[in-house]
Amino acid sequence: MYDIIVVGAGVAGMSSAIYAKSRGKNVLLIEKESFVGGTIQNISTVTHYAGVLNDESGPELAKRIWKQVKEMDIEIVQGNILDANLSGDTKEIRTDKDCYQAKVVIIATGTIQNELSNINKSKFKYPIALHNSFEQVEQYKDKCVCVVGGSDGAAKEALYLAKKTKKVYMIILEKELSCIEQFKNPIMNSNTIEVITDSSLSEVDNYERLESIKVINNSNKEERIIPLSGGQIFIYIGSHPSTQWCKEIELENGYIKTNTNMETNLPNVYAVGDVRVKKVRQISTAVADGTIAGIQATMKIK
Amino acid sequence: MYDIIVVGAGVAGMSSAIYAKSRGKNVLLIEKESFVGGTIQNISTVTHYAGVLNDESGPELAKRIWKQVKEMDIEIVQGNILDANLSGDTKEIRTDKDCYQAKVVIIATGTIQNELSNINKSKFKYPIALHNSFEQVEQYKDKCVCVVGGSDGAAKEALYLAKKTKKVYMIILEKELSCIEQFKNPIMNSNTIEVITDSSLSEVDNYERLESIKVINNSNKEERIIPLSGGQIFIYIGSHPSTQWCKEIELENGYIKTNTNMETNLPNVYAVGDVRVKKVRQISTAVADGTIAGIQATMKIK
């Protein structure tokens, strides 16, 4: 039996594990992917996080935090959570690989990026990048690409792609760009980015390669065909919490409710990072959640 | 008039300023010292903070975050706060240099390290380092030094000094060492660190140099004289909040009360980092507080 199981090796989970382990606890970290970092794997350039390196990408930062985890000798296993029993004194987590027990569980499963519900990815012959493929952008350097979404994250990736590709079409639902000023100003002044407002991606022509997309204006219903000719689509239209296995836990719109100690409604079950109800979802707030739960949880274990 | 004044350029204050500025706000950062970083200036090695570099010291991390602040073109002035009017729509802050106005104030003044009340520093001919001088430890490499305090921070600095000096006497009030395991185990196994439990520093002999200290056992009142012969004393006995100028703000034991948005009882006045009421005081939680206030505050300003 472990003292603490941390579910999810994004930045919140890794931070939890580091603090708990430093306090002498027997910690297991479970991650569903073959890599760590969670959502920050999708970030081309980490901005604003105190201590990030110059032009550091999400995967690069994840790798550095992973190094901290390894140096602490924290045990990690790969596995998909199938089921969990979190209400008893002994918590049980069953993955597709094994079953694990602990006194305390810290849930750090984060969020899953949304996909476009009207676009059937499975019918495409050529795989389109719905997200998380900025690392392969080199192959699109002479092509036009499309970013769907108007969030801060979408805007940042549009700016990154503008430096790496021929042209970026940014399709946003809003009538004007509403991301933070630091990204808005350079996008508005860019010759490489065309912002298509009040619009949605309605069709994708994809044969041997991605040929073109159809964009519809949501007010006047006018359609426009944009040739991408072998380019790519990058989709940043929000995310939803990864909590389908958290049956006994109190949720709000799918997110886990906690108090300021990161405690859920179940004794000795914590939730940290993007998976919990909160207003500000940034790397720093995920890291701090992990810190708080990692420290608070160890105080529960004698 | 500024949109936002951030008072204090520790990690919480710098993080606030970065996020507010990225959202297009006109930000002024006021710092009382001639350097930034606040409390982390006293840390020889930053541990556990996600993204810290290998063996990075507090001052080194502070310098990297400072670089992020400068790259955002954030205005900073040096000044001691004398007075503030925070209750009106226009907030006013008066320092020994000038008077500044803003729509929003974020208080990030942190804490001030406690000094030993029974030791009159001013009577010493040779200055003793009450804290914050680990950067000059090179001169004590052949000397014995003393660490007063048993916190995680004190323990970490004792381990650091054990590598840099001849011998470390660690004087703690508690009957046994109660710091985190990661520091406790190596201290207990160290030949260079002697932990003197249940004791207090009662006298310092200081003439042309620091000669010796007297340590009293708090249970049996036995005294012991420890020769330091030109060594040094490092004091880590907690800290108190720097809020004496916050007259209109609701405090608890001197710390500022906030909600989870970092809002104080006064409209458009936020508090972040070690200066606020909270359970976990770590670099990561200070950075996250700054992130939250920096983002939330900008949403208040049209």
Short mmCIF file of N, CA, C and O in Angstrom, two decimals, chain A residues 11 15 18-19 21-25 47-54 61 64-65 67-68 71-72 152 180-183 260-261 279-280 282-289 291-292 295-296, chain B residues 11 15 18-19 21-25 47-54 61 64-65 67-68 71-72 152 180-183 260-261 279-280 282-289 291-292 295-296:
data_model
loop_
_atom_site.label_atom_id
_atom_site.label_comp_id
_atom_site.label_asym_id
_atom_site.label_seq_id
_atom_site.Cartn_x
_atom_site.Cartn_y
_atom_site.Cartn_z
N VAL A 11 1.66 19.13 -14.75
CA VAL A 11 2.47 19.92 -13.81
C VAL A 11 1.90 19.88 -12.39
O VAL A 11 2.65 19.86 -11.42
N SER A 15 4.05 18.24 -9.34
CA SER A 15 4.35 19.10 -8.20
C SER A 15 3.87 18.45 -6.90
O SER A 15 4.60 18.40 -5.91
N ILE A 18 6.31 15.66 -5.92
CA ILE A 18 7.61 16.17 -5.43
C ILE A 18 7.50 16.59 -3.96
O ILE A 18 8.33 16.21 -3.13
N TYR A 19 6.47 17.36 -3.62
CA TYR A 19 6.34 17.83 -2.22
C TYR A 19 6.03 16.69 -1.27
O TYR A 19 6.56 16.64 -0.16
N LYS A 21 6.80 13.48 -1.62
CA LYS A 21 7.98 12.62 -1.50
C LYS A 21 9.05 13.28 -0.62
O LYS A 21 9.72 12.60 0.17
N SER A 22 9.19 14.61 -0.74
CA SER A 22 10.21 15.30 0.06
C SER A 22 9.90 15.20 1.54
O SER A 22 10.77 15.40 2.38
N ARG A 23 8.66 14.91 1.85
CA ARG A 23 8.24 14.75 3.23
C ARG A 23 8.24 13.28 3.65
O ARG A 23 7.56 12.88 4.61
N GLY A 24 8.98 12.48 2.91
CA GLY A 24 9.23 11.10 3.32
C GLY A 24 8.11 10.13 3.00
O GLY A 24 8.11 9.00 3.50
N LYS A 25 7.15 10.54 2.18
CA LYS A 25 6.03 9.65 1.89
C LYS A 25 6.33 8.76 0.69
O LYS A 25 7.11 9.10 -0.19
N THR A 47 4.67 31.26 -21.65
CA THR A 47 4.85 32.68 -21.35
C THR A 47 4.41 32.94 -19.92
O THR A 47 3.51 32.28 -19.41
N HIS A 48 5.04 33.88 -19.25
CA HIS A 48 4.61 34.43 -17.96
C HIS A 48 4.93 33.58 -16.74
O HIS A 48 5.01 34.11 -15.64
N TYR A 49 5.06 32.27 -16.87
CA TYR A 49 5.34 31.44 -15.69
C TYR A 49 6.70 31.84 -15.12
O TYR A 49 7.72 31.81 -15.82
N ALA A 50 6.72 32.19 -13.85
CA ALA A 50 7.95 32.66 -13.20
C ALA A 50 9.01 31.57 -13.20
O ALA A 50 8.80 30.50 -12.62
N GLY A 51 10.12 31.82 -13.86
CA GLY A 51 11.20 30.86 -13.88
C GLY A 51 11.31 30.07 -15.17
O GLY A 51 12.21 29.25 -15.31
N VAL A 52 10.39 30.31 -16.09
CA VAL A 52 10.48 29.61 -17.38
C VAL A 52 11.70 30.14 -18.13
O VAL A 52 12.11 31.29 -17.93
N LEU A 53 12.30 29.31 -18.96
CA LEU A 53 13.47 29.76 -19.74
C LEU A 53 13.01 30.52 -20.98
O LEU A 53 11.86 30.42 -21.39
N ASN A 54 13.91 31.25 -21.57
CA ASN A 54 13.63 32.01 -22.78
C ASN A 54 13.12 31.11 -23.90
O ASN A 54 13.76 30.13 -24.23
N LEU A 61 9.60 22.42 -20.83
CA LEU A 61 9.39 22.67 -19.39
C LEU A 61 8.96 21.37 -18.70
O LEU A 61 9.44 21.05 -17.60
N ARG A 64 11.88 19.26 -17.92
CA ARG A 64 12.69 19.72 -16.79
C ARG A 64 12.02 19.34 -15.46
O ARG A 64 12.68 18.95 -14.49
N ILE A 65 10.69 19.48 -15.40
CA ILE A 65 9.99 19.12 -14.16
C ILE A 65 10.06 17.60 -13.96
O ILE A 65 10.23 17.11 -12.84
N LYS A 67 12.48 15.75 -14.79
CA LYS A 67 13.82 15.49 -14.26
C LYS A 67 13.80 15.66 -12.72
O LYS A 67 14.40 14.87 -11.98
N GLN A 68 13.09 16.69 -12.24
CA GLN A 68 12.98 16.89 -10.79
C GLN A 68 12.29 15.68 -10.14
O GLN A 68 12.68 15.23 -9.07
N GLU A 71 14.68 12.73 -10.03
CA GLU A 71 15.74 12.92 -9.03
C GLU A 71 15.24 12.65 -7.61
O GLU A 71 16.02 12.40 -6.71
N MET A 72 13.94 12.75 -7.42
CA MET A 72 13.35 12.48 -6.11
C MET A 72 13.05 10.99 -5.96
O MET A 72 12.51 10.58 -4.94
N ASP A 152 -6.67 32.82 -25.46
CA ASP A 152 -5.27 33.22 -25.31
C ASP A 152 -4.34 32.14 -25.88
O ASP A 152 -3.38 32.44 -26.57
N ILE A 180 -5.63 38.24 -24.80
CA ILE A 180 -4.86 39.26 -24.06
C ILE A 180 -4.07 40.14 -25.02
O ILE A 180 -3.68 39.73 -26.10
N GLU A 181 -3.85 41.39 -24.57
CA GLU A 181 -3.22 42.42 -25.42
C GLU A 181 -1.87 41.98 -25.97
O GLU A 181 -1.51 42.30 -27.10
N GLN A 182 -1.11 41.27 -25.14
CA GLN A 182 0.24 40.87 -25.56
C GLN A 182 0.22 40.04 -26.85
O GLN A 182 1.18 40.05 -27.61
N PHE A 183 -0.88 39.30 -27.08
CA PHE A 183 -1.01 38.51 -28.30
C PHE A 183 -1.86 39.24 -29.34
O PHE A 183 -1.64 39.12 -30.53
N THR A 260 -9.86 25.38 -0.14
CA THR A 260 -8.55 25.99 -0.44
C THR A 260 -7.38 25.07 -0.07
O THR A 260 -6.25 25.32 -0.48
N ASN A 261 -7.65 24.00 0.70
CA ASN A 261 -6.62 22.99 0.96
C ASN A 261 -6.56 21.92 -0.12
O ASN A 261 -5.83 20.95 0.01
N LYS A 279 -11.12 29.64 -11.11
CA LYS A 279 -11.29 30.69 -12.11
C LYS A 279 -10.08 30.84 -13.02
O LYS A 279 -10.21 31.12 -14.19
N VAL A 280 -8.89 30.70 -12.45
CA VAL A 280 -7.67 30.95 -13.21
C VAL A 280 -6.94 29.63 -13.44
O VAL A 280 -6.55 28.96 -12.48
N GLN A 282 -3.74 28.37 -15.03
CA GLN A 282 -2.43 28.67 -15.58
C GLN A 282 -1.46 27.63 -15.04
O GLN A 282 -1.78 26.93 -14.07
N ILE A 283 -0.27 27.55 -15.63
CA ILE A 283 0.74 26.61 -15.13
C ILE A 283 1.02 26.89 -13.65
O ILE A 283 1.06 25.98 -12.83
N SER A 284 1.17 28.17 -13.31
CA SER A 284 1.53 28.52 -11.93
C SER A 284 0.46 28.08 -10.93
O SER A 284 0.79 27.64 -9.83
N THR A 285 -0.82 28.22 -11.31
CA THR A 285 -1.87 27.84 -10.36
C THR A 285 -1.93 26.32 -10.22
O THR A 285 -2.22 25.80 -9.14
N ALA A 286 -1.63 25.60 -11.29
CA ALA A 286 -1.58 24.13 -11.21
C ALA A 286 -0.44 23.68 -10.30
O ALA A 286 -0.60 22.81 -9.45
N VAL A 287 0.72 24.31 -10.48
CA VAL A 287 1.89 23.97 -9.66
C VAL A 287 1.60 24.26 -8.18
O VAL A 287 1.93 23.45 -7.30
N ALA A 288 0.96 25.40 -7.90
CA ALA A 288 0.65 25.75 -6.52
C ALA A 288 -0.37 24.80 -5.91
O ALA A 288 -0.24 24.37 -4.76
N ASP A 289 -1.40 24.43 -6.68
CA ASP A 289 -2.37 23.43 -6.20
C ASP A 289 -1.64 22.16 -5.78
O ASP A 289 -1.91 21.59 -4.71
N THR A 291 1.47 21.81 -4.93
CA THR A 291 2.26 22.09 -3.73
C THR A 291 1.40 21.97 -2.48
O THR A 291 1.77 21.29 -1.50
N ILE A 292 0.26 22.63 -2.51
CA ILE A 292 -0.63 22.66 -1.34
C ILE A 292 -1.11 21.25 -1.00
O ILE A 292 -1.01 20.81 0.16
N ILE A 295 1.70 18.93 0.34
CA ILE A 295 2.06 19.23 1.74
C ILE A 295 0.93 18.86 2.70
O ILE A 295 1.15 18.21 3.72
N GLN A 296 -0.28 19.27 2.35
CA GLN A 296 -1.43 19.01 3.25
C GLN A 296 -1.66 17.51 3.40
O GLN A 296 -1.98 17.03 4.49
N VAL B 11 8.64 37.28 -5.49
CA VAL B 11 8.12 36.46 -6.60
C VAL B 11 6.62 36.69 -6.82
O VAL B 11 6.16 36.69 -7.96
N SER B 15 5.25 38.25 -10.32
CA SER B 15 4.30 37.45 -11.09
C SER B 15 3.03 38.26 -11.37
O SER B 15 2.54 38.29 -12.51
N ILE B 18 3.75 40.76 -14.18
CA ILE B 18 3.89 40.13 -15.50
C ILE B 18 2.51 39.85 -16.12
O ILE B 18 2.25 40.18 -17.27
N TYR B 19 1.61 39.25 -15.34
CA TYR B 19 0.29 38.90 -15.89
C TYR B 19 -0.54 40.15 -16.19
O TYR B 19 -1.23 40.21 -17.20
N LYS B 21 0.57 43.19 -16.91
CA LYS B 21 1.15 43.89 -18.05
C LYS B 21 0.83 43.16 -19.37
O LYS B 21 0.56 43.80 -20.39
N SER B 22 0.82 41.83 -19.33
CA SER B 22 0.54 41.06 -20.55
C SER B 22 -0.88 41.31 -21.04
O SER B 22 -1.20 41.07 -22.20
N ARG B 23 -1.72 41.78 -20.14
CA ARG B 23 -3.10 42.11 -20.48
C ARG B 23 -3.27 43.59 -20.82
O ARG B 23 -4.36 44.14 -20.75
N GLY B 24 -2.16 44.23 -21.15
CA GLY B 24 -2.20 45.60 -21.67
C GLY B 24 -2.35 46.69 -20.63
O GLY B 24 -2.64 47.83 -20.96
N LYS B 25 -2.16 46.34 -19.36
CA LYS B 25 -2.35 47.34 -18.31
C LYS B 25 -1.06 48.10 -18.04
O LYS B 25 0.04 47.59 -18.24
N THR B 47 14.47 24.37 -3.72
CA THR B 47 14.10 22.97 -3.93
C THR B 47 12.61 22.88 -4.23
O THR B 47 11.83 23.69 -3.74
N HIS B 48 12.21 21.92 -5.05
CA HIS B 48 10.82 21.53 -5.27
C HIS B 48 10.04 22.43 -6.22
O HIS B 48 9.05 21.99 -6.80
N TYR B 49 10.40 23.70 -6.36
CA TYR B 49 9.62 24.57 -7.25
C TYR B 49 9.74 24.04 -8.69
O TYR B 49 10.85 23.88 -9.21
N ALA B 50 8.60 23.79 -9.31
CA ALA B 50 8.59 23.21 -10.65
C ALA B 50 9.24 24.15 -11.65
O ALA B 50 8.77 25.27 -11.85
N GLY B 51 10.33 23.69 -12.25
CA GLY B 51 11.00 24.50 -13.26
C GLY B 51 12.27 25.16 -12.76
O GLY B 51 12.94 25.85 -13.53
N VAL B 52 12.59 24.98 -11.49
CA VAL B 52 13.84 25.56 -10.98
C VAL B 52 15.01 24.80 -11.61
O VAL B 52 14.89 23.63 -11.97
N LEU B 53 16.13 25.48 -11.79
CA LEU B 53 17.30 24.83 -12.37
C LEU B 53 18.05 24.06 -11.29
O LEU B 53 17.85 24.28 -10.10
N ASN B 54 18.90 23.16 -11.72
CA ASN B 54 19.71 22.35 -10.82
C ASN B 54 20.54 23.22 -9.88
O ASN B 54 21.28 24.09 -10.36
N LEU B 61 17.33 32.52 -9.06
CA LEU B 61 15.96 32.41 -9.57
C LEU B 61 15.32 33.80 -9.65
O LEU B 61 14.65 34.15 -10.62
N ARG B 64 16.35 35.57 -12.71
CA ARG B 64 15.70 35.10 -13.94
C ARG B 64 14.28 35.65 -14.06
O ARG B 64 13.82 36.02 -15.13
N ILE B 65 13.56 35.69 -12.92
CA ILE B 65 12.19 36.24 -12.97
C ILE B 65 12.26 37.74 -13.25
O ILE B 65 11.45 38.29 -13.99
N LYS B 67 14.41 39.19 -15.06
CA LYS B 67 14.62 39.33 -16.51
C LYS B 67 13.27 39.27 -17.24
O LYS B 67 13.02 40.02 -18.19
N GLN B 68 12.38 38.38 -16.78
CA GLN B 68 11.05 38.31 -17.40
C GLN B 68 10.31 39.63 -17.22
O GLN B 68 9.64 40.11 -18.13
N GLU B 71 11.77 42.26 -19.57
CA GLU B 71 11.40 42.01 -20.97
C GLU B 71 9.96 42.44 -21.26
O GLU B 71 9.61 42.67 -22.41
N MET B 72 9.14 42.52 -20.22
CA MET B 72 7.76 42.97 -20.41
C MET B 72 7.68 44.50 -20.32
O MET B 72 6.60 45.05 -20.41
N ASP B 152 12.01 24.03 8.04
CA ASP B 152 12.52 23.46 6.79
C ASP B 152 13.60 24.36 6.20
O ASP B 152 14.63 23.88 5.72
N ILE B 180 11.23 18.56 7.23
CA ILE B 180 10.84 17.52 6.28
C ILE B 180 11.93 16.46 6.15
O ILE B 180 13.11 16.73 6.33
N GLU B 181 11.49 15.25 5.83
CA GLU B 181 12.39 14.08 5.78
C GLU B 181 13.58 14.29 4.86
O GLU B 181 14.69 13.84 5.14
N GLN B 182 13.33 14.95 3.74
CA GLN B 182 14.39 15.14 2.75
C GLN B 182 15.60 15.86 3.35
O GLN B 182 16.72 15.66 2.91
N PHE B 183 15.37 16.71 4.36
CA PHE B 183 16.47 17.41 5.02
C PHE B 183 16.85 16.73 6.34
O PHE B 183 18.01 16.73 6.74
N THR B 260 -10.41 33.75 -2.38
CA THR B 260 -9.59 32.96 -3.32
C THR B 260 -9.21 33.75 -4.58
O THR B 260 -8.34 33.33 -5.33
N ASN B 261 -9.87 34.88 -4.81
CA ASN B 261 -9.46 35.77 -5.91
C ASN B 261 -8.36 36.74 -5.49
O ASN B 261 -8.00 37.62 -6.26
N LYS B 279 -2.11 28.87 4.51
CA LYS B 279 -1.47 27.77 5.24
C LYS B 279 -0.12 27.39 4.66
O LYS B 279 0.79 27.05 5.39
N VAL B 280 -0.01 27.41 3.34
CA VAL B 280 1.21 26.95 2.69
C VAL B 280 1.94 28.14 2.07
O VAL B 280 1.40 28.81 1.20
N GLN B 282 5.03 28.84 0.01
CA GLN B 282 6.10 28.33 -0.83
C GLN B 282 6.25 29.28 -2.01
O GLN B 282 5.37 30.09 -2.28
N ILE B 283 7.36 29.15 -2.75
CA ILE B 283 7.54 29.98 -3.94
C ILE B 283 6.35 29.78 -4.89
O ILE B 283 5.78 30.74 -5.40
N SER B 284 5.96 28.52 -5.09
CA SER B 284 4.90 28.24 -6.06
C SER B 284 3.57 28.88 -5.68
O SER B 284 2.84 29.38 -6.54
N THR B 285 3.26 28.89 -4.37
CA THR B 285 1.98 29.49 -3.98
C THR B 285 2.04 31.01 -4.10
O THR B 285 1.03 31.65 -4.43
N ALA B 286 3.21 31.59 -3.88
CA ALA B 286 3.35 33.03 -4.07
C ALA B 286 3.19 33.40 -5.55
O ALA B 286 2.49 34.35 -5.90
N VAL B 287 3.81 32.61 -6.41
CA VAL B 287 3.73 32.85 -7.86
C VAL B 287 2.27 32.73 -8.33
O VAL B 287 1.79 33.54 -9.11
N ALA B 288 1.56 31.71 -7.82
CA ALA B 288 0.16 31.50 -8.22
C ALA B 288 -0.73 32.63 -7.71
O ALA B 288 -1.60 33.13 -8.44
N ASP B 289 -0.51 33.06 -6.47
CA ASP B 289 -1.27 34.21 -5.95
C ASP B 289 -1.11 35.41 -6.89
O ASP B 289 -2.08 36.09 -7.23
N THR B 291 -0.29 35.41 -10.03
CA THR B 291 -0.97 35.13 -11.30
C THR B 291 -2.45 35.46 -11.19
O THR B 291 -3.02 36.15 -12.03
N ILE B 292 -3.07 34.94 -10.12
CA ILE B 292 -4.51 35.12 -9.95
C ILE B 292 -4.85 36.61 -9.82
O ILE B 292 -5.73 37.13 -10.51
N ILE B 295 -4.35 38.64 -13.08
CA ILE B 295 -5.41 38.40 -14.08
C ILE B 295 -6.73 38.98 -13.61
O ILE B 295 -7.42 39.68 -14.35
N GLN B 296 -7.10 38.71 -12.35
CA GLN B 296 -8.39 39.19 -11.84
C GLN B 296 -8.43 40.71 -11.82
O GLN B 296 -9.47 41.31 -12.13
#
